[in-house]
Coordinates of C-alpha atoms (C1' of nucleotides) in Angstrom, one line a residue:
Chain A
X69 CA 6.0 12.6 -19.0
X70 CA 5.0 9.5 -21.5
X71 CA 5.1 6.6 -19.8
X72 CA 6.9 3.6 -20.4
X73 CA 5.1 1.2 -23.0
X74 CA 4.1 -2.2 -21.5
X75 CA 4.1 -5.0 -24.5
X76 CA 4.2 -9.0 -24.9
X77 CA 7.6 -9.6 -24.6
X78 CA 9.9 -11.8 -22.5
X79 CA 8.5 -10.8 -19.1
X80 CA 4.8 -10.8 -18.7
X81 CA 3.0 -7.7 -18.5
X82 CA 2.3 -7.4 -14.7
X83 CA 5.9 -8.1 -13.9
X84 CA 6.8 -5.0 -16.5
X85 CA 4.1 -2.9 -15.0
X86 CA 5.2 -3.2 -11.1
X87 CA 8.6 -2.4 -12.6
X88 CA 7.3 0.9 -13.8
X89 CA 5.0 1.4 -10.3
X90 CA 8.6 0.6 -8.4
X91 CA 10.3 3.2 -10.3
X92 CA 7.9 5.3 -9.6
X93 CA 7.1 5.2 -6.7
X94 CA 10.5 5.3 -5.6
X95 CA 11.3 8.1 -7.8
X96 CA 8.6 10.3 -8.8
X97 CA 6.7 9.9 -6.1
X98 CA 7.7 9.9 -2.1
X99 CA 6.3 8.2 0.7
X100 CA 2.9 8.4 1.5
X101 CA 2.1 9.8 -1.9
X102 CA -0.7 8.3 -4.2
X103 CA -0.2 6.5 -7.5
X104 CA -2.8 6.5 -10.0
X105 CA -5.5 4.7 -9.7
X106 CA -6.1 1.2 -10.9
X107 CA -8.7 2.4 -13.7
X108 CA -5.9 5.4 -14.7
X109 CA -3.1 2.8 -14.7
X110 CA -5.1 0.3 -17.2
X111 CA -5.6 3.0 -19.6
X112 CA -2.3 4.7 -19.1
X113 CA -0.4 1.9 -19.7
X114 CA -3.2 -0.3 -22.0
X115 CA -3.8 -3.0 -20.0
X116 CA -6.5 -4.9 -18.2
X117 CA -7.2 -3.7 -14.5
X118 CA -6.7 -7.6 -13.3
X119 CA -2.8 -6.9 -14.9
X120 CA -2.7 -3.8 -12.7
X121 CA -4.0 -4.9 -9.5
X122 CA -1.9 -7.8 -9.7
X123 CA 1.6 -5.5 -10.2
X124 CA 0.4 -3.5 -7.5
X125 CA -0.3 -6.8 -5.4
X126 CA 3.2 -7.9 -5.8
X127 CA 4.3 -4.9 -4.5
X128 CA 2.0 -4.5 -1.6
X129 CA 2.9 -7.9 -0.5
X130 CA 6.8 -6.1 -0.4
X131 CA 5.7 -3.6 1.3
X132 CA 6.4 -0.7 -1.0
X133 CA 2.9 0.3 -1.6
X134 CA -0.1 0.3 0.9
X135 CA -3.8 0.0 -0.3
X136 CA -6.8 2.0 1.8
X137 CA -10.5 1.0 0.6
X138 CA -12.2 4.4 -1.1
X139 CA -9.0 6.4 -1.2
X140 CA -6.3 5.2 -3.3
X141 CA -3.2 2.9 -3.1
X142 CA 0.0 4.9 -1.7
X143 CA 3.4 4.4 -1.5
X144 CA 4.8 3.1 1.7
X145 CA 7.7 4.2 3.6
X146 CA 10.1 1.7 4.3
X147 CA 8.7 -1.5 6.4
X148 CA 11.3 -3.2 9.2
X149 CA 12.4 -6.4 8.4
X150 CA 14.8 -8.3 10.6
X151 CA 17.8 -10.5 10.5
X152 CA 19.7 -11.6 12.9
X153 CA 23.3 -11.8 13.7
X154 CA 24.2 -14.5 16.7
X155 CA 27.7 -14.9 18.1
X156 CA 28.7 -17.7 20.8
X157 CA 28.1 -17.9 24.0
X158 CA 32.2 -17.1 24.7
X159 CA 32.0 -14.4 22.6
X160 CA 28.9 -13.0 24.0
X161 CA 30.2 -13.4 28.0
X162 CA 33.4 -12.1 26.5
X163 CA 32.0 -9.0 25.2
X164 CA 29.7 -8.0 29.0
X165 CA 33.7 -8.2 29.9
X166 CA 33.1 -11.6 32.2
X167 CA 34.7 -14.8 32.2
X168 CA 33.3 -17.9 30.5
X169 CA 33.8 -21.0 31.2
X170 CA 32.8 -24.5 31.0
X171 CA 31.9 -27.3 33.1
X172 CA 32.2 -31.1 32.0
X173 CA 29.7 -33.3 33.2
X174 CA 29.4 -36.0 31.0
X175 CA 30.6 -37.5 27.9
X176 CA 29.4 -41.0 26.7
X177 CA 28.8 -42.9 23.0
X178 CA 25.2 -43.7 23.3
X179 CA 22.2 -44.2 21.3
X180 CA 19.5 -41.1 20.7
X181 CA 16.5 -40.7 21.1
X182 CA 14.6 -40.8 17.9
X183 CA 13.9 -37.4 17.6
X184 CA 17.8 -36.3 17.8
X185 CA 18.3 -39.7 15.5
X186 CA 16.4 -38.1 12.9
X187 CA 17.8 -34.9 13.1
X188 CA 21.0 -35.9 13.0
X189 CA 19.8 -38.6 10.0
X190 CA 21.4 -41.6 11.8
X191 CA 19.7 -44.7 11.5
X192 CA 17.7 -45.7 14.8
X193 CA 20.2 -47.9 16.5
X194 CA 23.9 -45.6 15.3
X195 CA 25.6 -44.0 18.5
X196 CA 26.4 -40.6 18.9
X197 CA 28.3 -38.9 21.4
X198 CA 26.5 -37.2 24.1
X199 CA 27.8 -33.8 26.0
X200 CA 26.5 -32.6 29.0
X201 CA 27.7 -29.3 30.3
X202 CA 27.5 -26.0 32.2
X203 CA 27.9 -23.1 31.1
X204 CA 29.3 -20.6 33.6
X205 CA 30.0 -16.4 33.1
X206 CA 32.8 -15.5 36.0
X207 CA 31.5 -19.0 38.0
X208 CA 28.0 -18.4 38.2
X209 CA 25.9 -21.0 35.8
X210 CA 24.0 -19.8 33.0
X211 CA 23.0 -22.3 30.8
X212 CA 22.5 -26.5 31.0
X213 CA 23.8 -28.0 27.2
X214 CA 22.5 -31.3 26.5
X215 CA 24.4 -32.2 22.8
X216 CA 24.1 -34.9 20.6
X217 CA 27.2 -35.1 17.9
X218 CA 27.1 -37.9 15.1
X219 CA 29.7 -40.1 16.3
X220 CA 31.2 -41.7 13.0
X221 CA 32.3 -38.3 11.8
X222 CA 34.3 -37.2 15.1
X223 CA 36.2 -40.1 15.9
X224 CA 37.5 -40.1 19.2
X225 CA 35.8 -36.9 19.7
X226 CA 36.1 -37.9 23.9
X227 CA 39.6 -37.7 24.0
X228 CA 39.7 -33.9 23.4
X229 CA 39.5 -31.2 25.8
X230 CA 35.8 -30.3 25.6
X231 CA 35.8 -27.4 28.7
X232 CA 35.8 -25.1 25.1
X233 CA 34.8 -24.2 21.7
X234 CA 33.2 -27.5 20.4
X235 CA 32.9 -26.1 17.2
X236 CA 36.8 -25.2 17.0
X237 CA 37.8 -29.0 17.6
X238 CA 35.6 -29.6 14.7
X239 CA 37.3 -27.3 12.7
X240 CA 40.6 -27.8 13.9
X241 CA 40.4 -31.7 14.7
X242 CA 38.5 -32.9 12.1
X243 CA 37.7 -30.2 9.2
X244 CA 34.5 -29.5 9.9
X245 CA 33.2 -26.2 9.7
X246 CA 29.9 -25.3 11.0
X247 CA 27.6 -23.3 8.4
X248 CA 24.3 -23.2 9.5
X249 CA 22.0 -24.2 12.0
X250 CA 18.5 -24.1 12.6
X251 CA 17.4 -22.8 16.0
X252 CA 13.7 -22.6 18.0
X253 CA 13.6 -20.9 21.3
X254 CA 11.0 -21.1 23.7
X255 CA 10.0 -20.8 27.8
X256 CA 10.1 -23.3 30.4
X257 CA 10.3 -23.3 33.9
X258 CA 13.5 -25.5 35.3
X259 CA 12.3 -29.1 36.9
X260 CA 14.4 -30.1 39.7
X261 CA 17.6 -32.0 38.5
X262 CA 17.9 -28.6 35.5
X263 CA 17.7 -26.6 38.9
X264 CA 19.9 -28.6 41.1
X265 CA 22.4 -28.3 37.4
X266 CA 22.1 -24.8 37.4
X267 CA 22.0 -23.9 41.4
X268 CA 18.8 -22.3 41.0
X269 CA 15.4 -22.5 42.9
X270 CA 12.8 -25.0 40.8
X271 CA 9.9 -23.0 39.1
X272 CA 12.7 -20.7 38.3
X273 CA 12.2 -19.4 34.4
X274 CA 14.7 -20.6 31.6
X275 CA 15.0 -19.9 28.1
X276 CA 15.3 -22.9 26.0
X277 CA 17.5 -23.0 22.5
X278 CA 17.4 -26.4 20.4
X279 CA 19.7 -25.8 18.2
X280 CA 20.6 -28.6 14.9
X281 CA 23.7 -27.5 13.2
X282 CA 25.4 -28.8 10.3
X283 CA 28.9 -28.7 8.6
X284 CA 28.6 -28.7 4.6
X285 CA 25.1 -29.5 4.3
X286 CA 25.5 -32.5 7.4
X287 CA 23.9 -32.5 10.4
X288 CA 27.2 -32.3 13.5
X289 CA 25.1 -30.9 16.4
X290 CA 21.8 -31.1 18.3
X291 CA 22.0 -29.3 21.3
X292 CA 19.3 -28.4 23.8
X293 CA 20.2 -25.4 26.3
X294 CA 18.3 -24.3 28.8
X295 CA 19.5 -20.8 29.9
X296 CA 19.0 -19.3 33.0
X297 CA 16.0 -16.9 32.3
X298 CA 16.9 -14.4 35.2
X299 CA 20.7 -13.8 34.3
X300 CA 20.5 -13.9 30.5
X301 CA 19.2 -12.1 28.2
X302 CA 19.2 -11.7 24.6
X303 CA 19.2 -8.1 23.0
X304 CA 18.6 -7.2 19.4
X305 CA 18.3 -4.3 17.3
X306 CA 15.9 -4.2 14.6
X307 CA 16.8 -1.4 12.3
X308 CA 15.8 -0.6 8.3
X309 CA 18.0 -0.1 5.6
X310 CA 17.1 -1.0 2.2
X311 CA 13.5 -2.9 0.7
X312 CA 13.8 -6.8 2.0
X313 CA 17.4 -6.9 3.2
X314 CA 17.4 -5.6 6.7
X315 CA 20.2 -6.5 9.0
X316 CA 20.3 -6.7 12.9
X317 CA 22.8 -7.1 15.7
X318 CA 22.1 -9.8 18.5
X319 CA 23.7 -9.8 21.9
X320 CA 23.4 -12.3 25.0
X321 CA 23.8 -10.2 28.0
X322 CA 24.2 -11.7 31.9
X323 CA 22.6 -9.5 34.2
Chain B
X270 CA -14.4 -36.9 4.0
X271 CA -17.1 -33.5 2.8
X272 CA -15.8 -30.6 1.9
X273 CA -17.0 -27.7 3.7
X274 CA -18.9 -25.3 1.5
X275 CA -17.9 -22.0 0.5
X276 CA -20.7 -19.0 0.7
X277 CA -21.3 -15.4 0.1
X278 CA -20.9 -14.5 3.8
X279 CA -19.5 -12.3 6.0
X280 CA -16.1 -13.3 4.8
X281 CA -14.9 -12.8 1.3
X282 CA -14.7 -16.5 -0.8
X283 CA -11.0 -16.7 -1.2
X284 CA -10.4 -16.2 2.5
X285 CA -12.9 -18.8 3.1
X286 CA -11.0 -21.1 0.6
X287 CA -7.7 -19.8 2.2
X288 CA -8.9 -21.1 5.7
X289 CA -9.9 -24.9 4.3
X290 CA -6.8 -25.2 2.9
X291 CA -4.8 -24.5 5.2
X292 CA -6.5 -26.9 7.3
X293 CA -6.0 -29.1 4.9
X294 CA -2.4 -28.6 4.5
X295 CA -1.9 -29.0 7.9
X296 CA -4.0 -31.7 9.0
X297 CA -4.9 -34.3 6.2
X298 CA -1.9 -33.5 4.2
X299 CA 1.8 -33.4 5.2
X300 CA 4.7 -31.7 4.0
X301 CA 5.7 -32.3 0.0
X302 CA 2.2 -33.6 -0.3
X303 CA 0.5 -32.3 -3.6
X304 CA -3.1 -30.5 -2.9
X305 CA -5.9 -30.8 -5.6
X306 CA -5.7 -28.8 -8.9
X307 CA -6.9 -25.7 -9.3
X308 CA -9.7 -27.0 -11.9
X309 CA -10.6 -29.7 -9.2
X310 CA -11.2 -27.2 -6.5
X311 CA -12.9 -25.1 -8.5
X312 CA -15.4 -27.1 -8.9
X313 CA -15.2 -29.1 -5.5
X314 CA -15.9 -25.5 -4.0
X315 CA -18.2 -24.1 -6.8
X316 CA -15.9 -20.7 -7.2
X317 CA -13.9 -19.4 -10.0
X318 CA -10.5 -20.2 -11.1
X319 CA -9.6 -16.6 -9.7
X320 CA -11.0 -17.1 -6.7
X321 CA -8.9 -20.4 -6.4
X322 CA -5.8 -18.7 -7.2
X323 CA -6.3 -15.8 -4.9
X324 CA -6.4 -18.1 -1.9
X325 CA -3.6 -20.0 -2.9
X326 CA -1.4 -17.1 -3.7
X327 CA -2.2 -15.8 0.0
X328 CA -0.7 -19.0 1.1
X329 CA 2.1 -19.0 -1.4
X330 CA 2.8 -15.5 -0.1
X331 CA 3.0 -16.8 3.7
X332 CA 5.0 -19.8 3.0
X333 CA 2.9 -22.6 3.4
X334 CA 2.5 -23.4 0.0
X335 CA 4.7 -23.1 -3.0
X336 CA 3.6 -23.8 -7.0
X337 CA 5.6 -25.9 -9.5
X338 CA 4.6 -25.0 -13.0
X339 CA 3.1 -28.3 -15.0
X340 CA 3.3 -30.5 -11.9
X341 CA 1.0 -28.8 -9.0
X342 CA 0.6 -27.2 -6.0
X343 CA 2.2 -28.3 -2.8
X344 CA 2.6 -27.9 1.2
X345 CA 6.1 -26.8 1.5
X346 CA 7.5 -28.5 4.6
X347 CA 7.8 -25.8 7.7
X348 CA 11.1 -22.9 6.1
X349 CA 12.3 -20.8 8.3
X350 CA 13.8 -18.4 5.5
X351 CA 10.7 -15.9 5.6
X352 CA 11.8 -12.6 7.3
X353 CA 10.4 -11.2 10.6
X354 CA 8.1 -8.3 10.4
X355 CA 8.1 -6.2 13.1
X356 CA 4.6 -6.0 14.1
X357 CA 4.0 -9.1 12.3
X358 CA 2.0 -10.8 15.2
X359 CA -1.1 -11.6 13.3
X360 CA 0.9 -12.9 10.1
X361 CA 2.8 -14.9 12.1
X362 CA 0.0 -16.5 13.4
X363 CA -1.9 -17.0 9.8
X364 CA 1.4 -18.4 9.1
X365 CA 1.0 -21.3 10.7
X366 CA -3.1 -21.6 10.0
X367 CA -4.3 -19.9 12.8
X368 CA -6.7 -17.1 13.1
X369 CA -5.6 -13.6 15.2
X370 CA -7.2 -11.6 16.9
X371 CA -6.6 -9.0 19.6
X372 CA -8.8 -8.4 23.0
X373 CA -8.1 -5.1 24.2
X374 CA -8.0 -4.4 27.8
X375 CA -7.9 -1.3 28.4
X376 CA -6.8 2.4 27.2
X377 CA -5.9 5.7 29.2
X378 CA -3.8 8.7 29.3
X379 CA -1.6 8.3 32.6
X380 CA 1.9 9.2 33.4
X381 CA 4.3 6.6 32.7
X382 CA 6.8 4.9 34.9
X383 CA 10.2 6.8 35.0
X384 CA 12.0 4.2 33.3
X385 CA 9.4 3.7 30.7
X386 CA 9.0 7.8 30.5
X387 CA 13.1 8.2 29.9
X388 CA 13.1 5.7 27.3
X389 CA 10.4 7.5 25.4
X390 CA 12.2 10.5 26.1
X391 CA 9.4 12.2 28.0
X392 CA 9.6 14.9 31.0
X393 CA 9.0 13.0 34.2
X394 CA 5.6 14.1 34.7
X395 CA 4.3 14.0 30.6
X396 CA 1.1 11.8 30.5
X397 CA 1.2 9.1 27.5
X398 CA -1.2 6.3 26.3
X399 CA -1.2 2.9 28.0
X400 CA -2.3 0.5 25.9
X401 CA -3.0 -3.1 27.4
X402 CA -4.2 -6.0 25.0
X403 CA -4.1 -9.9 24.9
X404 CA -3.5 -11.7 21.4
X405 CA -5.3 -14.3 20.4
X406 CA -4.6 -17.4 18.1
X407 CA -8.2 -19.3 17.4
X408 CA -9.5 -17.7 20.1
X409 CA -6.5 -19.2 23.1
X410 CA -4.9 -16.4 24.6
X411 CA -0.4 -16.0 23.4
X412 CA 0.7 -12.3 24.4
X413 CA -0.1 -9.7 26.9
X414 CA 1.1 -6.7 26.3
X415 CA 1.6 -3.5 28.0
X416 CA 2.2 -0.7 26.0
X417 CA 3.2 2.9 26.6
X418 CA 2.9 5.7 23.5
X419 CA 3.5 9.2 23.7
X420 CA 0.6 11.4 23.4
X421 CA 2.0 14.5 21.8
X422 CA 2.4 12.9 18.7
X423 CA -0.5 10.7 18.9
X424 CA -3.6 12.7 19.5
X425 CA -7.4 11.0 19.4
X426 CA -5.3 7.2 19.7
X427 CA -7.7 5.9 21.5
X428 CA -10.7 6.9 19.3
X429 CA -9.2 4.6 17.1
X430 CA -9.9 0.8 16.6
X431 CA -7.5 -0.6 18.7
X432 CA -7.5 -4.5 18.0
X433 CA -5.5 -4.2 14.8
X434 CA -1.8 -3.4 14.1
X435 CA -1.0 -0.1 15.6
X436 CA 1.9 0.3 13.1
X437 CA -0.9 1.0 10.6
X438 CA -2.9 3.3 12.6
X439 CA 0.6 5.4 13.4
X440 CA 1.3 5.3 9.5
X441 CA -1.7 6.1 8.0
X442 CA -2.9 8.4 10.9
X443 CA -0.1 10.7 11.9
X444 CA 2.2 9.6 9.3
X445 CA 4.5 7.7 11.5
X446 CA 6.7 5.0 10.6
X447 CA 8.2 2.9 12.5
X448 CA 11.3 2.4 11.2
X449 CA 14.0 1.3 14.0
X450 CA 13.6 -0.9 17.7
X451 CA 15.3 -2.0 20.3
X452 CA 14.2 -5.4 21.7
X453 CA 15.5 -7.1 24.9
X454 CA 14.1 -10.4 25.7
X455 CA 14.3 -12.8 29.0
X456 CA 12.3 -15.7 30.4
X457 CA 10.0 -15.1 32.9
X458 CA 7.2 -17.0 35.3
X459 CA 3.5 -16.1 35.5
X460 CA 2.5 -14.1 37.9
X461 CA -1.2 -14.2 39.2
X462 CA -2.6 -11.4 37.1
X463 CA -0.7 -12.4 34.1
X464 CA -1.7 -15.9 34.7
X465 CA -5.1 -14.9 34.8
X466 CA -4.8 -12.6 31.8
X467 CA -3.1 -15.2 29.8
X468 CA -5.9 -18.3 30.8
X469 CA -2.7 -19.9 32.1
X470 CA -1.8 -21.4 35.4
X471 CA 0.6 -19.2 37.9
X472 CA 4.2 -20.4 36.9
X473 CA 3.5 -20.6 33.3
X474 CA 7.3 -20.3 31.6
X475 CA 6.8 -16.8 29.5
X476 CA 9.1 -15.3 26.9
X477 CA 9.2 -11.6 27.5
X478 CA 9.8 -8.9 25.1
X479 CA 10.2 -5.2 25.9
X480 CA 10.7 -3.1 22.5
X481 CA 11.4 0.3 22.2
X482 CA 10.4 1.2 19.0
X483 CA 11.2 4.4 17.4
X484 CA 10.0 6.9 14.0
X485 CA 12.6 9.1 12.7
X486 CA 14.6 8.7 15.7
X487 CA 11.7 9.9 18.1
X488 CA 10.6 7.0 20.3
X489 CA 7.0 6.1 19.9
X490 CA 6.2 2.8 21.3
X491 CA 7.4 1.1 24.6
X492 CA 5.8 -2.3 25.1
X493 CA 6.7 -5.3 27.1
X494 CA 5.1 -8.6 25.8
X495 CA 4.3 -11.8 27.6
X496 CA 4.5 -14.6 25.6
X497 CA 3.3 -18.0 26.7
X498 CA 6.3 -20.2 27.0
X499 CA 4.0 -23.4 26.0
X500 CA 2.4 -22.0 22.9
X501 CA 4.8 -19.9 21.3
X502 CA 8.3 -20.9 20.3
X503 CA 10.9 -18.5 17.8
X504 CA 12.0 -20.1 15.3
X505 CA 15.5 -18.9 13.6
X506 CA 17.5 -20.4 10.8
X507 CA 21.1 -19.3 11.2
X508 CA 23.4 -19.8 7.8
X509 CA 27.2 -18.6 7.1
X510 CA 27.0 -15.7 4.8
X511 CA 30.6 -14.5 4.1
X512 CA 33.4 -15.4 6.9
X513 CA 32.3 -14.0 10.1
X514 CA 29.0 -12.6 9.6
X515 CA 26.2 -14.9 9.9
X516 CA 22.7 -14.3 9.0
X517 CA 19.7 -15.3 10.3
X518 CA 15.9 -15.3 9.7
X519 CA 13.3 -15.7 12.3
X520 CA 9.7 -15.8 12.9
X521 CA 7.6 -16.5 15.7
X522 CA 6.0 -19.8 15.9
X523 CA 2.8 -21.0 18.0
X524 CA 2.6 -24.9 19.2
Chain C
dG195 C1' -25.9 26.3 10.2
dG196 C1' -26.4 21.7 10.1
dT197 C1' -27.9 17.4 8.2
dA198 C1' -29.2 14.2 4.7
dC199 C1' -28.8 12.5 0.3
dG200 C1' -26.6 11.5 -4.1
dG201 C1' -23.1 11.2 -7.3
dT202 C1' -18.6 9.9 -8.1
dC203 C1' -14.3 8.9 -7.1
dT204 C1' -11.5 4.9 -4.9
dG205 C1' -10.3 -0.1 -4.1
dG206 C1' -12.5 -5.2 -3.3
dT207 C1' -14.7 -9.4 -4.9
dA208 C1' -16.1 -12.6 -8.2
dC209 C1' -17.3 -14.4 -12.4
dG210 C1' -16.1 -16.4 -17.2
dT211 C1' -13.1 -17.0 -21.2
dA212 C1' -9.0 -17.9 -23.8
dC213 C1' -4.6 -19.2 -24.6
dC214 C1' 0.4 -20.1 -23.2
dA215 C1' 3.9 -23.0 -21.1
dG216 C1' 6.0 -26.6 -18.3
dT217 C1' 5.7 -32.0 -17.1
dG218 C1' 5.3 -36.6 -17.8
dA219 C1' 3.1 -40.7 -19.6
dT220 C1' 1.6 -42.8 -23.8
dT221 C1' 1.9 -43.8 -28.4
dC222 C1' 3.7 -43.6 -32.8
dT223 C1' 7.6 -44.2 -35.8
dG224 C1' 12.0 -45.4 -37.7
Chain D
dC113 C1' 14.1 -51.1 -29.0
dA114 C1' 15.1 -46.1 -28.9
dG115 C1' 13.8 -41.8 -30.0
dA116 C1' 10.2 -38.5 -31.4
dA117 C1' 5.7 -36.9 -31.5
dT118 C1' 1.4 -36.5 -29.1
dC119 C1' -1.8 -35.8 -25.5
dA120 C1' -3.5 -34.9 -21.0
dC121 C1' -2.6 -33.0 -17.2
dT122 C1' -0.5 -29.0 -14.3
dG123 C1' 0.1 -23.9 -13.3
dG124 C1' 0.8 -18.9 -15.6
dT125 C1' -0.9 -14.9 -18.1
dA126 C1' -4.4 -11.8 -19.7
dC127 C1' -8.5 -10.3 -21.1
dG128 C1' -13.4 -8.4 -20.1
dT129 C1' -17.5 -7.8 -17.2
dA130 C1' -20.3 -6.9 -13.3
dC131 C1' -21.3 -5.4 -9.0
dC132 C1' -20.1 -4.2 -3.9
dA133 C1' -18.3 -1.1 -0.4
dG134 C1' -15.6 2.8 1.6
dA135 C1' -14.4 7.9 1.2
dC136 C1' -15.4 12.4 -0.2
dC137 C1' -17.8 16.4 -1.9
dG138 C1' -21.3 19.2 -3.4
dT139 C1' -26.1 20.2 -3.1
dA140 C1' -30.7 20.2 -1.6
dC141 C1' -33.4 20.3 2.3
dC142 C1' -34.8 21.4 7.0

DNA sequence: GGTACGGTCTGGTACGTACCAGTGATTCTG
DNA sequence: CAGAATCACTGGTACGTACCAGACCGTACC
């Protein structure tokens, strides 16, 4: 087989040459198979070992190829990559066939904190509505929701019937669609007002989601909820299907 | 302020240079902030142009930096669009500038629990490899983990050198790949041992993840990880894809 | 037979050089 | 003064060289 010429052209050489290693190595060759070596490749294909070993880089970096020191580089088999898929927490309770609902504890106009402030970008002193509920699966609590929501956009936003969806009166009320959020969970162990909230001993273990989410690019939502660590869980399955572009299924599950 | 001088030592230059910069990135310099040319640090740090470039493209590759041709280089403020790897402890954690490492605890042949042995798929009295290790970031204890491995497949594991990713040893060994997982995870509290284990005080908030991971459909890896609630937070960005099927990335994330 | 030693593959590190290609401020020019 | 040309930066590509270090195999030696 001749191989493919590499040549100045509109792509630069290392970018043609991990072309030609990709194709390979997805066709030619299988996983766990050897490509030429660095040395072969500059002389196969006329170019400097640098230009190699950097088209090889790229694609160990992608995890197509795999390099062991004194043996040779080889071609990987497919690496797991993740991505998630999250529904609500109705949905979710819906699904484990129980009974969501929502308990009201608080809504006010006040001013944030800073640190909400700034994630919602309101200036220090704007108001902003603030939410407090419970979330309950068939009456037991779950989760404590602490929300901040920009108050200028969602006039009136206190009238409505907040024991649901918050994002559907969005939608529905005011046009506002949520597409995308940014999300960081971590652990923490529930002080004693979050346990009194929750009807749980204190010390007892709760995950933590602060989520920010915006509609069109703006910032509608920061919400801090503090799950109950010994009735939920979150369940995910990592599985491969193509180079980069893996795809998972998430699920909140009460125990 | 002195820059700290590169050396021929135990650890090749361009890691070296990786390491200050990332320091630098993080401490002295914030997000959007431009860091020196690559002419000025070459001759800040007495190394070659290549040398520069390597460590640079290491951080490029992990995120933390990103390159705009004719203008400079520059510390990208903290994206959460990089995909999770599954056994991407240790590039997690040189994500965000810190340095991994693994202590291993302990390894034996023993026959697993009965839930642990069903979800390997094991006969009730099969022996398998328990595998227990702490991870480290700069030295401060993040993760226990317990793991279980079956030892038909896996013969001579625990010859092997054990404070690394066990994903490689599986490939490049026996020609494994891991290529599919389930993962369940809950919030938990310290218990003495794992307190102890963990450097932590009993009642530590702890993110636990049990994965079953599997090769070809054959399970090979049960582990349940501790994570400390107060030093390691998972970080997910959560954007509308097409209607009704959201996509998210994630990685984990130490404070 | 077993061990030790080279030789020779492999990839890893590091140097230097040269030139191309965007970016943006300065300077020249009409 | 407005626009064009220039220049001094930046990173991007590509070359060549040299030597180090791990893996493997064959051979010489006990």
């Amino acid at each position: 087989m001749q191989s493919r010429v590499i040549t100045d052209g509109p792509s630069p050489k290392h970018v043609q040459l991990r072309e030609v290693l990709a194709e390979m190595a997805a066709h030619e060759l299988g996983p766990d198979a050897a490509i030429p070596s660095e040395r072969d490749l500059m002389t196969r294909y006329d170019v400097s070992r640098s230009t190699v070993r950097k088209a090889i880089d790229s694609l160990v970096v992608d995890g197509l190829l795999h390099r062991t020191h004194g043996k040779g580089t080889f071609v990987s088999r497919p690496r797991l990559e993740s991505r998630l898929h999250l529904a609500s927490f109705s949905q979710d309770m819906r699904r484990r066939g129980m009974t969501p609902s929502t308990q009201l504890l608080g809504v006010r106009a006040d001013v944030p904190p800073s640190d909400v402030a700034k994630s919602l970008g309101l200036a220090a002193d704007a108001p902003a509505w603030r939410i407090d509920r419970v979330r309950l699966a068939d009456g037991r609590p779950i989760a404590l929701e602490n929300g901040w929501y920009p108050s200028e956009p969602l006039p009136g936003l206190d009238r409505h019937d907040l024991g649901g969806s918050l994002y559907e009166i969005f939608a529905d009320t005011y046009g506002l669609g949520i597409d995308s959020a940014e999300q960081t969970l971590w652990g923490e162990v529930a002080d004693a007002s979050t346990a009194r909230r929750l009807d749980a001993p204190i010390g007892t273990a709760l995950l933590v989601f602060r989520r920010v989410s915006a509609a069109d690019g703006l910032p509608m939502e920061h919400v801090v909820s503090r799950y109950r660590g010994d009735r939920y869980q979150i369940h995910m399955s990592l599985g491969r299907d193509q180079l980069g572009s893996d795809r998972t299924a998430t699920e909140g599950k009460t125990s």
